[in-house]
Amino acid sequence: MNIQSPPSGVSTLALQVEGMTCASCVAHVERALKAVPGVVGANVNLATERAEVTGPALDRALLVKAVEGAGYSVASRAVDLAIEGMTCASCVARVEKALKSVPGVTSAAVNLATERATVAGTADLSALIRAVADAGYEARAATPAGTTADETAAKKAAEEALLKRDTIFAAVLTAPIVFLVMGGHLIPAIDRLVMATIGMQANWYLQFALATVVLFGPGLRFLRKGFPALARLAPDMNSLVAVGTSAAYLYSLVATFAPALLPPGTINVYYEAAAVIVTLILLGRYLEARAKGRTSEAIKRLVGLQAKTARVVRDGVAVEVPVSEVRPGDMVDVRPGERVPVDVEVTTGTSWIDE
């Protein structure tokens, strides 16, 4: 058998067409698909109800519309997306809203813990990814070609390690600021020692230097995501952190280097507020990443316990088939010590099984 690959730059897109009953239907669907701009060829199979379309720039939404315009329908499909950048329930709601706004989407469910989205409908994958990107997040196919579970786990481990490093770095720089500001409130001798050695102005300069490194080092991730989200009128937790830390930092900056701009009696610095907020939020993100990693590992181990095949009685003979091929009403043979592969009701026999 000779197989010819499509020309360079030409992609192939498959659709599951419903409602065809004869060769005339096939011809109608092929003609409708070929009329779509960008389509080079269309091949429709009546037996499998599958249409394969080739072209340099295929738009799934236009193809679906063409099939529906011919009087047929395209079967809904489920697409799993990996979403990056979500931090709270507000992010989940925003991603779901963006996905549901894509033409052809019938339902969308987003899970913050697993950072996954399940979308049902006929929308094109690229349109879904673009909608998520427009909402301010990153999306990709949950199982892209060439990506393995080990690679995904390695990426998560790298993200967790980065959060741990940034949290420790921010904490080390924040500790001296807290000591300089709050130490004097707890132990008056500390305040007298600071004033007698470096003085108030040098104290503020030191706090400024440390807070600047914290805010524009480990804390830069909040500014990069928070202000763009605010500009889109869709603020999230990053926006809250960005606004809070920036307000404290900028006010302190004016008090340090241009105190004449402030009314008398209001000249004070709040560098510790900006640094502590960044450090605590980073700590929370790190603990969250650890919890997610452990949860994912537990789910993987649980899924690994599931039976992959089932012994189904058909025509009086027990045949081993994949679990996905078990249909309602099938008689499943479970032998002593085996796992129950699917949800079943015991009809005959007694034995010891692995629940």
mmCIF file of C-alpha atoms in Angstrom:
data_model
loop_
_atom_site.group_PDB
_atom_site.id
_atom_site.type_symbol
_atom_site.label_atom_id
_atom_site.label_comp_id
_atom_site.label_asym_id
_atom_site.label_seq_id
_atom_site.Cartn_x
_atom_site.Cartn_y
_atom_site.Cartn_z
ATOM 1 C CA MET A 1 0.000 0.000 0.000
ATOM 2 C CA ASN A 2 1.383 3.412 -0.970
ATOM 3 C CA ILE A 3 0.629 6.348 1.319
ATOM 4 C CA GLN A 4 1.087 9.875 0.047
ATOM 5 C CA SER A 5 1.498 12.619 2.628
ATOM 6 C CA PRO A 6 -0.274 15.953 2.070
ATOM 7 C CA PRO A 7 1.752 18.786 0.517
ATOM 8 C CA SER A 8 3.767 21.026 2.814
ATOM 9 C CA GLY A 9 1.646 23.707 4.471
ATOM 10 C CA VAL A 10 -1.608 21.796 3.970
ATOM 11 C CA SER A 11 -3.398 20.528 7.076
ATOM 12 C CA THR A 12 -6.116 17.915 7.508
ATOM 13 C CA LEU A 13 -9.176 18.301 9.711
ATOM 14 C CA ALA A 14 -11.688 15.554 10.510
ATOM 15 C CA LEU A 15 -15.394 16.014 11.252
ATOM 16 C CA GLN A 16 -17.931 13.461 12.453
ATOM 17 C CA VAL A 17 -21.003 14.157 10.312
ATOM 18 C CA GLU A 18 -24.430 12.974 11.478
ATOM 19 C CA GLY A 19 -27.618 12.562 9.450
ATOM 20 C CA MET A 20 -26.244 11.084 6.197
ATOM 21 C CA THR A 21 -28.232 8.161 4.789
ATOM 22 C CA CYS A 22 -27.075 7.645 1.173
ATOM 23 C CA ALA A 23 -24.510 8.507 -1.477
ATOM 24 C CA SER A 24 -26.461 11.641 -2.329
ATOM 25 C CA CYS A 25 -25.954 12.879 1.217
ATOM 26 C CA VAL A 26 -22.233 12.273 0.855
ATOM 27 C CA ALA A 27 -22.148 14.333 -2.325
ATOM 28 C CA HIS A 28 -24.079 17.177 -0.681
ATOM 29 C CA VAL A 29 -21.703 17.317 2.278
ATOM 30 C CA GLU A 30 -18.593 17.158 0.082
ATOM 31 C CA ARG A 31 -19.911 19.929 -2.128
ATOM 32 C CA ALA A 32 -20.711 22.109 0.897
ATOM 33 C CA LEU A 33 -17.256 21.571 2.396
ATOM 34 C CA LYS A 34 -15.410 22.271 -0.839
ATOM 35 C CA ALA A 35 -17.244 25.585 -1.135
ATOM 36 C CA VAL A 36 -15.645 26.834 2.098
ATOM 37 C CA PRO A 37 -12.715 29.222 1.461
ATOM 38 C CA GLY A 38 -9.359 27.584 2.076
ATOM 39 C CA VAL A 39 -10.535 24.033 1.418
ATOM 40 C CA VAL A 40 -8.465 22.139 -1.136
ATOM 41 C CA GLY A 41 -10.198 18.789 -0.874
ATOM 42 C CA ALA A 42 -12.945 17.002 1.044
ATOM 43 C CA ASN A 43 -13.517 13.265 1.372
ATOM 44 C CA VAL A 44 -16.680 11.992 3.101
ATOM 45 C CA ASN A 45 -17.181 8.374 4.157
ATOM 46 C CA LEU A 46 -20.789 7.237 4.621
ATOM 47 C CA ALA A 47 -19.878 4.073 6.561
ATOM 48 C CA THR A 48 -17.837 5.843 9.227
ATOM 49 C CA GLU A 49 -19.775 9.141 8.949
ATOM 50 C CA ARG A 50 -16.417 10.869 8.838
ATOM 51 C CA ALA A 51 -15.370 13.801 6.686
ATOM 52 C CA GLU A 52 -11.697 14.596 6.120
ATOM 53 C CA VAL A 53 -10.985 18.101 4.854
ATOM 54 C CA THR A 54 -7.609 19.367 3.614
ATOM 55 C CA GLY A 55 -6.442 22.893 3.019
ATOM 56 C CA PRO A 56 -3.773 25.454 3.929
ATOM 57 C CA ALA A 57 -5.971 27.434 6.329
ATOM 58 C CA LEU A 58 -8.950 25.533 7.685
ATOM 59 C CA ASP A 59 -11.524 27.165 9.950
ATOM 60 C CA ARG A 60 -13.466 24.516 11.866
ATOM 61 C CA ALA A 61 -16.303 26.913 12.641
ATOM 62 C CA LEU A 62 -16.847 27.647 8.922
ATOM 63 C CA LEU A 63 -16.728 23.938 8.076
ATOM 64 C CA VAL A 64 -19.304 23.110 10.742
ATOM 65 C CA LYS A 65 -21.515 25.948 9.505
ATOM 66 C CA ALA A 66 -21.241 24.623 5.928
ATOM 67 C CA VAL A 67 -22.281 21.109 6.991
ATOM 68 C CA GLU A 68 -25.202 22.464 8.983
ATOM 69 C CA GLY A 69 -26.177 24.659 6.045
ATOM 70 C CA ALA A 70 -26.377 21.530 3.889
ATOM 71 C CA GLY A 71 -28.913 20.044 6.309
ATOM 72 C CA TYR A 72 -26.666 17.809 8.408
ATOM 73 C CA SER A 73 -24.947 18.124 11.765
ATOM 74 C CA VAL A 74 -21.471 17.685 13.193
ATOM 75 C CA ALA A 75 -21.141 15.498 16.276
ATOM 76 C CA SER A 76 -20.098 17.253 19.455
ATOM 77 C CA ARG A 77 -16.675 16.359 20.838
ATOM 78 C CA ALA A 78 -14.923 16.820 24.159
ATOM 79 C CA VAL A 79 -11.639 18.738 24.265
ATOM 80 C CA ASP A 80 -9.355 18.835 27.299
ATOM 81 C CA LEU A 81 -7.223 21.937 27.791
ATOM 82 C CA ALA A 82 -4.422 22.618 30.246
ATOM 83 C CA ILE A 83 -4.844 26.160 31.610
ATOM 84 C CA GLU A 84 -1.968 28.118 33.116
ATOM 85 C CA GLY A 85 -2.126 31.295 35.170
ATOM 86 C CA MET A 86 -5.305 30.704 37.199
ATOM 87 C CA THR A 87 -5.050 31.613 40.878
ATOM 88 C CA CYS A 88 -8.599 31.848 42.255
ATOM 89 C CA ALA A 89 -12.291 31.157 41.670
ATOM 90 C CA SER A 90 -12.558 34.441 39.785
ATOM 91 C CA CYS A 91 -10.031 33.146 37.250
ATOM 92 C CA VAL A 92 -12.061 29.957 36.821
ATOM 93 C CA ALA A 93 -15.248 31.913 36.146
ATOM 94 C CA ARG A 94 -13.442 34.158 33.666
ATOM 95 C CA VAL A 95 -11.956 31.231 31.712
ATOM 96 C CA GLU A 96 -15.304 29.416 31.624
ATOM 97 C CA LYS A 97 -17.024 32.550 30.344
ATOM 98 C CA ALA A 98 -14.381 33.000 27.635
ATOM 99 C CA LEU A 99 -14.689 29.384 26.489
ATOM 100 C CA LYS A 100 -18.494 29.433 26.431
ATOM 101 C CA SER A 101 -18.420 32.554 24.246
ATOM 102 C CA VAL A 102 -16.655 30.644 21.435
ATOM 103 C CA PRO A 103 -19.119 29.690 18.661
ATOM 104 C CA GLY A 104 -19.836 25.972 18.700
ATOM 105 C CA VAL A 105 -19.189 25.417 22.418
ATOM 106 C CA THR A 106 -22.091 23.751 24.227
ATOM 107 C CA SER A 107 -20.516 23.465 27.680
ATOM 108 C CA ALA A 108 -17.261 24.260 29.476
ATOM 109 C CA ALA A 109 -16.052 23.195 32.915
ATOM 110 C CA VAL A 110 -12.813 24.469 34.464
ATOM 111 C CA ASN A 111 -11.077 22.895 37.468
ATOM 112 C CA LEU A 112 -8.695 25.112 39.440
ATOM 113 C CA ALA A 113 -7.045 22.228 41.338
ATOM 114 C CA THR A 114 -6.084 20.265 38.230
ATOM 115 C CA GLU A 115 -5.730 23.381 36.016
ATOM 116 C CA ARG A 116 -7.792 21.627 33.342
ATOM 117 C CA ALA A 117 -10.778 22.652 31.241
ATOM 118 C CA THR A 118 -13.183 20.241 29.553
ATOM 119 C CA VAL A 119 -15.028 21.751 26.614
ATOM 120 C CA ALA A 120 -17.838 20.076 24.675
ATOM 121 C CA GLY A 121 -18.995 21.193 21.253
ATOM 122 C CA THR A 122 -17.754 21.645 17.727
ATOM 123 C CA ALA A 123 -15.400 24.595 18.252
ATOM 124 C CA ASP A 124 -11.887 24.466 16.848
ATOM 125 C CA LEU A 125 -9.019 23.916 19.295
ATOM 126 C CA SER A 126 -7.200 27.022 18.076
ATOM 127 C CA ALA A 127 -10.313 29.145 18.702
ATOM 128 C CA LEU A 128 -10.542 27.841 22.272
ATOM 129 C CA ILE A 129 -6.871 28.562 22.951
ATOM 130 C CA ARG A 130 -7.242 32.044 21.462
ATOM 131 C CA ALA A 131 -10.275 32.772 23.662
ATOM 132 C CA VAL A 132 -8.364 31.767 26.799
ATOM 133 C CA ALA A 133 -5.409 33.918 25.728
ATOM 134 C CA ASP A 134 -7.711 36.911 25.212
ATOM 135 C CA ALA A 135 -8.949 36.399 28.772
ATOM 136 C CA GLY A 136 -5.356 36.728 30.023
ATOM 137 C CA TYR A 137 -4.379 33.093 30.561
ATOM 138 C CA GLU A 138 -2.434 30.420 28.691
ATOM 139 C CA ALA A 139 -3.986 27.269 27.245
ATOM 140 C CA ARG A 140 -2.785 24.235 25.334
ATOM 141 C CA ALA A 141 -4.066 20.797 24.472
ATOM 142 C CA ALA A 142 -3.999 18.670 27.618
ATOM 143 C CA THR A 143 -2.051 15.911 25.874
ATOM 144 C CA PRO A 144 -0.087 17.563 23.042
ATOM 145 C CA ALA A 145 1.983 15.432 20.733
ATOM 146 C CA GLY A 146 5.358 14.567 22.193
ATOM 147 C CA THR A 147 4.360 15.442 25.747
ATOM 148 C CA THR A 148 4.406 12.653 28.302
ATOM 149 C CA ALA A 149 3.172 12.424 31.855
ATOM 150 C CA ASP A 150 6.783 12.513 33.034
ATOM 151 C CA GLU A 151 7.391 15.789 31.172
ATOM 152 C CA THR A 152 4.264 17.321 32.695
ATOM 153 C CA ALA A 153 5.329 16.197 36.164
ATOM 154 C CA ALA A 154 8.805 17.628 35.584
ATOM 155 C CA LYS A 155 7.302 20.979 34.576
ATOM 156 C CA LYS A 156 5.158 21.074 37.706
ATOM 157 C CA ALA A 157 8.171 20.170 39.838
ATOM 158 C CA ALA A 158 10.181 22.990 38.226
ATOM 159 C CA GLU A 159 7.389 25.496 38.933
ATOM 160 C CA GLU A 160 7.224 24.356 42.553
ATOM 161 C CA ALA A 161 11.002 24.646 42.912
ATOM 162 C CA LEU A 162 10.917 28.176 41.461
ATOM 163 C CA LEU A 163 8.185 29.229 43.892
ATOM 164 C CA LYS A 164 10.146 27.755 46.802
ATOM 165 C CA ARG A 165 13.308 29.597 45.769
ATOM 166 C CA ASP A 166 11.487 32.920 45.291
ATOM 167 C CA THR A 167 9.646 32.538 48.596
ATOM 168 C CA ILE A 168 12.865 31.955 50.524
ATOM 169 C CA PHE A 169 14.609 34.807 48.697
ATOM 170 C CA ALA A 170 11.751 37.219 49.425
ATOM 171 C CA ALA A 171 11.562 36.121 53.085
ATOM 172 C CA VAL A 172 15.299 36.668 53.597
ATOM 173 C CA LEU A 173 15.040 40.238 52.251
ATOM 174 C CA THR A 174 11.766 41.006 54.024
ATOM 175 C CA ALA A 175 12.989 39.930 57.473
ATOM 176 C CA PRO A 176 15.409 42.912 57.882
ATOM 177 C CA ILE A 177 12.679 45.373 56.838
ATOM 178 C CA VAL A 178 10.271 43.950 59.406
ATOM 179 C CA PHE A 179 13.033 44.080 62.019
ATOM 180 C CA LEU A 180 13.846 47.722 61.266
ATOM 181 C CA VAL A 181 10.187 48.815 61.276
ATOM 182 C CA MET A 182 8.459 46.601 63.816
ATOM 183 C CA GLY A 183 11.422 45.808 66.079
ATOM 184 C CA GLY A 184 11.286 49.227 67.704
ATOM 185 C CA HIS A 185 7.578 48.807 68.534
ATOM 186 C CA LEU A 186 8.248 45.563 70.350
ATOM 187 C CA ILE A 187 11.569 46.454 71.941
ATOM 188 C CA PRO A 188 12.222 50.224 72.287
ATOM 189 C CA ALA A 189 15.959 49.582 72.624
ATOM 190 C CA ILE A 190 16.060 48.423 69.004
ATOM 191 C CA ASP A 191 14.599 51.732 67.813
ATOM 192 C CA ARG A 192 17.151 53.675 69.854
ATOM 193 C CA LEU A 193 19.958 51.504 68.465
ATOM 194 C CA VAL A 194 18.880 52.108 64.845
ATOM 195 C CA MET A 195 18.581 55.863 65.366
ATOM 196 C CA ALA A 196 21.986 56.022 67.095
ATOM 197 C CA THR A 197 23.792 54.047 64.388
ATOM 198 C CA ILE A 198 22.387 54.554 60.879
ATOM 199 C CA GLY A 199 19.691 57.170 61.523
ATOM 200 C CA MET A 200 16.142 57.428 60.180
ATOM 201 C CA GLN A 201 16.980 58.520 56.625
ATOM 202 C CA ALA A 202 19.570 55.777 56.089
ATOM 203 C CA ASN A 203 17.044 53.349 57.595
ATOM 204 C CA TRP A 204 14.519 54.366 54.956
ATOM 205 C CA TYR A 205 17.107 54.043 52.187
ATOM 206 C CA LEU A 206 17.906 50.511 53.328
ATOM 207 C CA GLN A 207 14.220 49.590 53.440
ATOM 208 C CA PHE A 208 13.783 51.083 49.954
ATOM 209 C CA ALA A 209 16.620 48.967 48.536
ATOM 210 C CA LEU A 210 15.379 45.721 50.075
ATOM 211 C CA ALA A 211 11.703 46.316 49.176
ATOM 212 C CA THR A 212 12.627 47.219 45.591
ATOM 213 C CA VAL A 213 14.418 43.905 45.108
ATOM 214 C CA VAL A 214 11.468 41.993 46.605
ATOM 215 C CA LEU A 215 8.810 43.807 44.570
ATOM 216 C CA PHE A 216 10.607 43.771 41.225
ATOM 217 C CA GLY A 217 12.241 40.382 41.756
ATOM 218 C CA PRO A 218 10.000 37.612 43.139
ATOM 219 C CA GLY A 219 7.002 39.977 43.122
ATOM 220 C CA LEU A 220 7.294 40.962 39.475
ATOM 221 C CA ARG A 221 4.974 38.082 38.495
ATOM 222 C CA PHE A 222 2.090 39.867 40.237
ATOM 223 C CA LEU A 223 2.730 43.172 38.465
ATOM 224 C CA ARG A 224 3.027 41.532 35.044
ATOM 225 C CA LYS A 225 -0.329 39.765 35.382
ATOM 226 C CA GLY A 226 -2.215 42.078 37.716
ATOM 227 C CA PHE A 227 -2.105 45.377 35.849
ATOM 228 C CA PRO A 228 -2.962 43.913 32.391
ATOM 229 C CA ALA A 229 -5.974 42.184 33.986
ATOM 230 C CA LEU A 230 -6.965 45.498 35.542
ATOM 231 C CA ALA A 231 -6.649 47.210 32.151
ATOM 232 C CA ARG A 232 -9.029 44.608 30.673
ATOM 233 C CA LEU A 233 -11.531 45.488 33.434
ATOM 234 C CA ALA A 234 -11.213 41.919 34.675
ATOM 235 C CA PRO A 235 -9.208 42.227 37.921
ATOM 236 C CA ASP A 236 -8.103 39.076 39.701
ATOM 237 C CA MET A 237 -6.020 38.201 42.745
ATOM 238 C CA ASN A 238 -2.845 39.325 40.952
ATOM 239 C CA SER A 239 -4.458 42.739 40.435
ATOM 240 C CA LEU A 240 -5.241 42.990 44.139
ATOM 241 C CA VAL A 241 -1.638 42.214 45.079
ATOM 242 C CA ALA A 242 -0.236 44.526 42.394
ATOM 243 C CA VAL A 243 -2.380 47.505 43.426
ATOM 244 C CA GLY A 244 -1.812 47.010 47.160
ATOM 245 C CA THR A 245 1.949 46.606 46.983
ATOM 246 C CA SER A 246 2.399 49.363 44.392
ATOM 247 C CA ALA A 247 0.384 51.851 46.453
ATOM 248 C CA ALA A 248 2.465 51.190 49.583
ATOM 249 C CA TYR A 249 5.728 51.252 47.628
ATOM 250 C CA LEU A 250 5.022 54.424 45.614
ATOM 251 C CA TYR A 251 3.802 56.372 48.662
ATOM 252 C CA SER A 252 6.922 55.330 50.543
ATOM 253 C CA LEU A 253 9.039 56.318 47.544
ATOM 254 C CA VAL A 254 7.635 59.850 47.621
ATOM 255 C CA ALA A 255 8.107 60.066 51.401
ATOM 256 C CA THR A 256 11.731 58.976 51.045
ATOM 257 C CA PHE A 257 12.925 61.057 48.114
ATOM 258 C CA ALA A 258 10.376 63.904 47.790
ATOM 259 C CA PRO A 259 8.825 64.462 51.244
ATOM 260 C CA ALA A 260 7.983 68.079 50.378
ATOM 261 C CA LEU A 261 5.165 66.790 48.139
ATOM 262 C CA LEU A 262 3.307 65.364 51.142
ATOM 263 C CA PRO A 263 1.319 67.322 53.768
ATOM 264 C CA PRO A 264 2.988 67.774 57.169
ATOM 265 C CA GLY A 265 2.410 64.883 59.512
ATOM 266 C CA THR A 266 1.853 62.354 56.729
ATOM 267 C CA ILE A 267 5.476 61.633 55.902
ATOM 268 C CA ASN A 268 6.038 57.975 56.630
ATOM 269 C CA VAL A 269 7.121 54.831 54.769
ATOM 270 C CA TYR A 270 5.359 51.486 54.304
ATOM 271 C CA TYR A 271 7.991 49.420 52.541
ATOM 272 C CA GLU A 272 7.381 46.568 54.985
ATOM 273 C CA ALA A 273 3.737 46.318 53.835
ATOM 274 C CA ALA A 274 4.716 45.795 50.182
ATOM 275 C CA ALA A 275 7.450 43.292 51.014
ATOM 276 C CA VAL A 276 5.386 41.295 53.512
ATOM 277 C CA ILE A 277 2.391 41.050 51.137
ATOM 278 C CA VAL A 278 4.595 39.680 48.346
ATOM 279 C CA THR A 279 6.289 37.205 50.680
ATOM 280 C CA LEU A 280 3.062 35.883 52.201
ATOM 281 C CA ILE A 281 1.307 35.500 48.835
ATOM 282 C CA LEU A 282 4.345 33.671 47.469
ATOM 283 C CA LEU A 283 4.281 31.368 50.486
ATOM 284 C CA GLY A 284 0.619 30.659 49.825
ATOM 285 C CA ARG A 285 1.308 29.941 46.152
ATOM 286 C CA TYR A 286 4.124 27.573 47.104
ATOM 287 C CA LEU A 287 1.964 25.653 49.573
ATOM 288 C CA GLU A 288 -0.805 25.499 46.972
ATOM 289 C CA ALA A 289 1.609 24.114 44.364
ATOM 290 C CA ARG A 290 2.770 21.445 46.824
ATOM 291 C CA ALA A 291 -0.812 20.467 47.602
ATOM 292 C CA LYS A 292 -1.685 20.264 43.896
ATOM 293 C CA GLY A 293 1.341 18.099 43.200
ATOM 294 C CA ARG A 294 0.444 15.659 45.959
ATOM 295 C CA THR A 295 -3.185 15.561 44.839
ATOM 296 C CA SER A 296 -2.171 14.848 41.237
ATOM 297 C CA GLU A 297 0.092 12.016 42.343
ATOM 298 C CA ALA A 298 -2.687 10.517 44.453
ATOM 299 C CA ILE A 299 -5.118 10.704 41.527
ATOM 300 C CA LYS A 300 -2.576 9.045 39.219
ATOM 301 C CA ARG A 301 -2.085 6.195 41.685
ATOM 302 C CA LEU A 302 -5.843 5.811 42.025
ATOM 303 C CA VAL A 303 -6.357 5.738 38.253
ATOM 304 C CA GLY A 304 -3.553 3.171 38.009
ATOM 305 C CA LEU A 305 -5.650 0.795 40.097
ATOM 306 C CA GLN A 306 -8.447 0.802 37.527
ATOM 307 C CA ALA A 307 -8.827 -2.317 35.404
ATOM 308 C CA LYS A 308 -7.885 -1.781 31.769
ATOM 309 C CA THR A 309 -9.843 -4.723 30.326
ATOM 310 C CA ALA A 310 -13.059 -6.585 31.092
ATOM 311 C CA ARG A 311 -14.114 -10.165 30.399
ATOM 312 C CA VAL A 312 -17.486 -9.870 28.629
ATOM 313 C CA VAL A 313 -19.733 -12.834 27.866
ATOM 314 C CA ARG A 314 -20.862 -12.650 24.251
ATOM 315 C CA ASP A 315 -22.549 -15.520 22.417
ATOM 316 C CA GLY A 316 -21.872 -17.705 25.442
ATOM 317 C CA VAL A 317 -18.109 -17.096 25.321
ATOM 318 C CA ALA A 318 -16.092 -14.858 27.705
ATOM 319 C CA VAL A 319 -14.112 -12.409 25.578
ATOM 320 C CA GLU A 320 -11.572 -9.959 27.002
ATOM 321 C CA VAL A 321 -12.155 -6.450 25.644
ATOM 322 C CA PRO A 322 -10.983 -2.926 26.598
ATOM 323 C CA VAL A 323 -13.120 -1.296 29.297
ATOM 324 C CA SER A 324 -14.154 1.402 26.813
ATOM 325 C CA GLU A 325 -15.899 -1.229 24.692
ATOM 326 C CA VAL A 326 -18.172 -2.473 27.489
ATOM 327 C CA ARG A 327 -21.778 -1.532 26.747
ATOM 328 C CA PRO A 328 -24.842 -1.266 29.020
ATOM 329 C CA GLY A 329 -26.455 -4.678 29.339
ATOM 330 C CA ASP A 330 -23.232 -6.672 28.803
ATOM 331 C CA MET A 331 -22.647 -9.627 31.088
ATOM 332 C CA VAL A 332 -19.220 -9.251 32.734
ATOM 333 C CA ASP A 333 -17.372 -12.255 34.122
ATOM 334 C CA VAL A 334 -15.347 -11.382 37.255
ATOM 335 C CA ARG A 335 -13.132 -14.141 38.632
ATOM 336 C CA PRO A 336 -11.826 -14.550 42.207
ATOM 337 C CA GLY A 337 -9.378 -11.814 43.209
ATOM 338 C CA GLU A 338 -10.005 -9.651 40.126
ATOM 339 C CA ARG A 339 -10.987 -5.981 40.162
ATOM 340 C CA VAL A 340 -14.479 -5.029 39.059
ATOM 341 C CA PRO A 341 -13.791 -3.156 35.788
ATOM 342 C CA VAL A 342 -17.036 -1.149 35.477
ATOM 343 C CA ASP A 343 -20.162 -0.267 37.428
ATOM 344 C CA VAL A 344 -22.141 -3.508 37.518
ATOM 345 C CA GLU A 345 -24.883 -5.337 39.329
ATOM 346 C CA VAL A 346 -24.248 -8.866 40.576
ATOM 347 C CA THR A 347 -26.703 -11.211 38.872
ATOM 348 C CA THR A 348 -25.268 -14.697 39.406
ATOM 349 C CA GLY A 349 -22.474 -16.383 41.332
ATOM 350 C CA THR A 350 -20.490 -15.723 44.521
ATOM 351 C CA SER A 351 -16.801 -14.996 44.864
ATOM 352 C CA TRP A 352 -14.082 -12.881 46.487
ATOM 353 C CA ILE A 353 -13.295 -9.736 44.491
ATOM 354 C CA ASP A 354 -11.155 -6.596 44.793
ATOM 355 C CA GLU A 355 -13.572 -3.696 45.349
#
